[in-house]
PDB file of C-alpha atoms in Angstrom:
ATOM      1  CA  MET A   1     112.467 137.191  92.234  1.00  0.00           C
ATOM      2  CA  THR A   2     113.513 133.812  93.594  1.00  0.00           C
ATOM      3  CA  ASP A   3     113.819 130.811  91.318  1.00  0.00           C
ATOM      4  CA  LEU A   4     111.773 127.933  92.709  1.00  0.00           C
ATOM      5  CA  LYS A   5     112.660 124.330  92.071  1.00  0.00           C
ATOM      6  CA  ILE A   6     109.566 122.160  91.844  1.00  0.00           C
ATOM      7  CA  THR A   7     109.887 118.405  92.145  1.00  0.00           C
ATOM      8  CA  LYS A   8     106.956 116.162  91.316  1.00  0.00           C
ATOM      9  CA  GLY A   9     106.081 113.966  94.266  1.00  0.00           C
ATOM     10  CA  SER A  10     105.615 110.241  94.209  1.00  0.00           C
ATOM     11  CA  ALA A  11     102.491 108.319  95.197  1.00  0.00           C
ATOM     12  CA  ASN A  12     103.884 108.013  98.719  1.00  0.00           C
ATOM     13  CA  ILE A  13     104.200 111.259 100.656  1.00  0.00           C
ATOM     14  CA  PHE A  14     106.195 109.485 103.384  1.00  0.00           C
ATOM     15  CA  GLU A  15     108.848 108.462 100.880  1.00  0.00           C
ATOM     16  CA  ASP A  16     108.923 112.031  99.610  1.00  0.00           C
ATOM     17  CA  LEU A  17     109.528 113.171 103.185  1.00  0.00           C
ATOM     18  CA  GLY A  18     112.652 111.039 103.427  1.00  0.00           C
ATOM     19  CA  PHE A  19     111.490 107.866 105.195  1.00  0.00           C
ATOM     20  CA  ASP A  20     113.173 104.714 103.930  1.00  0.00           C
ATOM     21  CA  ILE A  21     111.169 102.517 101.557  1.00  0.00           C
ATOM     22  CA  GLN A  22     110.009  99.985 104.144  1.00  0.00           C
ATOM     23  CA  GLU A  23     108.964 102.573 106.732  1.00  0.00           C
ATOM     24  CA  SER A  24     107.326 104.831 104.137  1.00  0.00           C
ATOM     25  CA  GLN A  25     105.228 101.904 102.849  1.00  0.00           C
ATOM     26  CA  ASN A  26     104.212 100.989 106.402  1.00  0.00           C
ATOM     27  CA  LEU A  27     103.213 104.586 107.155  1.00  0.00           C
ATOM     28  CA  LEU A  28     101.255 104.844 103.935  1.00  0.00           C
ATOM     29  CA  LEU A  29      99.313 101.650 104.657  1.00  0.00           C
ATOM     30  CA  ARG A  30      98.656 102.760 108.255  1.00  0.00           C
ATOM     31  CA  SER A  31      97.406 106.161 107.153  1.00  0.00           C
ATOM     32  CA  GLN A  32      95.144 104.669 104.453  1.00  0.00           C
ATOM     33  CA  THR A  33      93.689 102.228 106.962  1.00  0.00           C
ATOM     34  CA  MET A  34      93.104 105.003 109.501  1.00  0.00           C
ATOM     35  CA  VAL A  35      91.312 107.074 106.861  1.00  0.00           C
ATOM     36  CA  ALA A  36      89.070 104.097 106.008  1.00  0.00           C
ATOM     37  CA  LEU A  37      88.192 103.684 109.689  1.00  0.00           C
ATOM     38  CA  LEU A  38      87.505 107.429 110.054  1.00  0.00           C
ATOM     39  CA  GLU A  39      85.210 107.357 107.016  1.00  0.00           C
ATOM     40  CA  TRP A  40      83.396 104.329 108.462  1.00  0.00           C
ATOM     41  CA  PHE A  41      82.924 106.108 111.779  1.00  0.00           C
ATOM     42  CA  ASN A  42      81.671 109.316 110.142  1.00  0.00           C
ATOM     43  CA  ALA A  43      79.191 107.400 108.001  1.00  0.00           C
ATOM     44  CA  SER A  44      78.028 105.145 110.830  1.00  0.00           C
ATOM     45  CA  GLY A  45      76.241 107.759 112.887  1.00  0.00           C
ATOM     46  CA  LEU A  46      77.474 105.985 116.018  1.00  0.00           C
ATOM     47  CA  THR A  47      78.793 107.709 119.086  1.00  0.00           C
ATOM     48  CA  GLN A  48      82.434 107.196 119.880  1.00  0.00           C
ATOM     49  CA  ALA A  49      81.476 104.956 122.800  1.00  0.00           C
ATOM     50  CA  VAL A  50      79.283 102.663 120.670  1.00  0.00           C
ATOM     51  CA  ALA A  51      81.745 102.612 117.772  1.00  0.00           C
ATOM     52  CA  ALA A  52      84.597 101.755 120.140  1.00  0.00           C
ATOM     53  CA  LYS A  53      82.589  98.901 121.649  1.00  0.00           C
ATOM     54  CA  THR A  54      81.799  97.647 118.118  1.00  0.00           C
ATOM     55  CA  LEU A  55      85.534  97.636 117.344  1.00  0.00           C
ATOM     56  CA  GLY A  56      86.490  96.084 120.683  1.00  0.00           C
ATOM     57  CA  ILE A  57      88.545  99.036 121.845  1.00  0.00           C
ATOM     58  CA  THR A  58      88.087 101.796 124.410  1.00  0.00           C
ATOM     59  CA  GLN A  59      86.603 105.160 123.559  1.00  0.00           C
ATOM     60  CA  PRO A  60      89.892 106.960 124.336  1.00  0.00           C
ATOM     61  CA  ARG A  61      91.671 104.587 121.947  1.00  0.00           C
ATOM     62  CA  LEU A  62      89.126 105.300 119.223  1.00  0.00           C
ATOM     63  CA  ASN A  63      89.598 109.023 119.873  1.00  0.00           C
ATOM     64  CA  GLN A  64      93.336 108.618 119.239  1.00  0.00           C
ATOM     65  CA  LEU A  65      92.512 107.009 115.902  1.00  0.00           C
ATOM     66  CA  LEU A  66      90.048 109.741 114.981  1.00  0.00           C
ATOM     67  CA  LYS A  67      92.656 112.393 115.790  1.00  0.00           C
ATOM     68  CA  GLY A  68      95.135 110.708 113.460  1.00  0.00           C
ATOM     69  CA  LYS A  69      97.659 109.646 116.098  1.00  0.00           C
ATOM     70  CA  ILE A  70      99.366 107.279 113.669  1.00  0.00           C
ATOM     71  CA  GLU A  71     102.287 106.656 115.984  1.00  0.00           C
ATOM     72  CA  THR A  72     100.048 104.870 118.492  1.00  0.00           C
ATOM     73  CA  PHE A  73      98.786 102.228 116.031  1.00  0.00           C
ATOM     74  CA  SER A  74     100.589  99.336 114.415  1.00  0.00           C
ATOM     75  CA  LEU A  75      99.504  98.143 110.988  1.00  0.00           C
ATOM     76  CA  ASP A  76      98.461  94.829 112.564  1.00  0.00           C
ATOM     77  CA  ALA A  77      96.189  96.575 115.076  1.00  0.00           C
ATOM     78  CA  LEU A  78      94.557  98.676 112.338  1.00  0.00           C
ATOM     79  CA  VAL A  79      93.985  95.635 110.094  1.00  0.00           C
ATOM     80  CA  LYS A  80      92.242  93.877 113.011  1.00  0.00           C
ATOM     81  CA  LEU A  81      89.962  96.903 113.431  1.00  0.00           C
ATOM     82  CA  ILE A  82      89.147  96.925 109.724  1.00  0.00           C
ATOM     83  CA  GLN A  83      88.267  93.235 109.884  1.00  0.00           C
ATOM     84  CA  LEU A  84      85.962  93.794 112.868  1.00  0.00           C
ATOM     85  CA  LYS A  85      84.080  96.639 111.241  1.00  0.00           C
ATOM     86  CA  GLN A  86      83.398  94.511 108.146  1.00  0.00           C
ATOM     87  CA  LEU A  87      81.719  91.706 110.097  1.00  0.00           C
TER      88      LEU A  87
END
């Protein structure tokens, strides 16, 4: 039998994965914002084309967001989308 070492994680999975503090905080905020936008889209009943137009982006760009392509979105860009959906 193998002895397993279990370490309790922090509130930030990105920090647990070894990203530095600043980058892990940025990734956490980006992922949380993307989840909020995904939940909005799922609850909206809109098509991707209509939702994208509402957010002022293209449908392929919205699709990137819905697929979780975090590396293609800056925190600033995501905050702007959140602001638009709340208007």
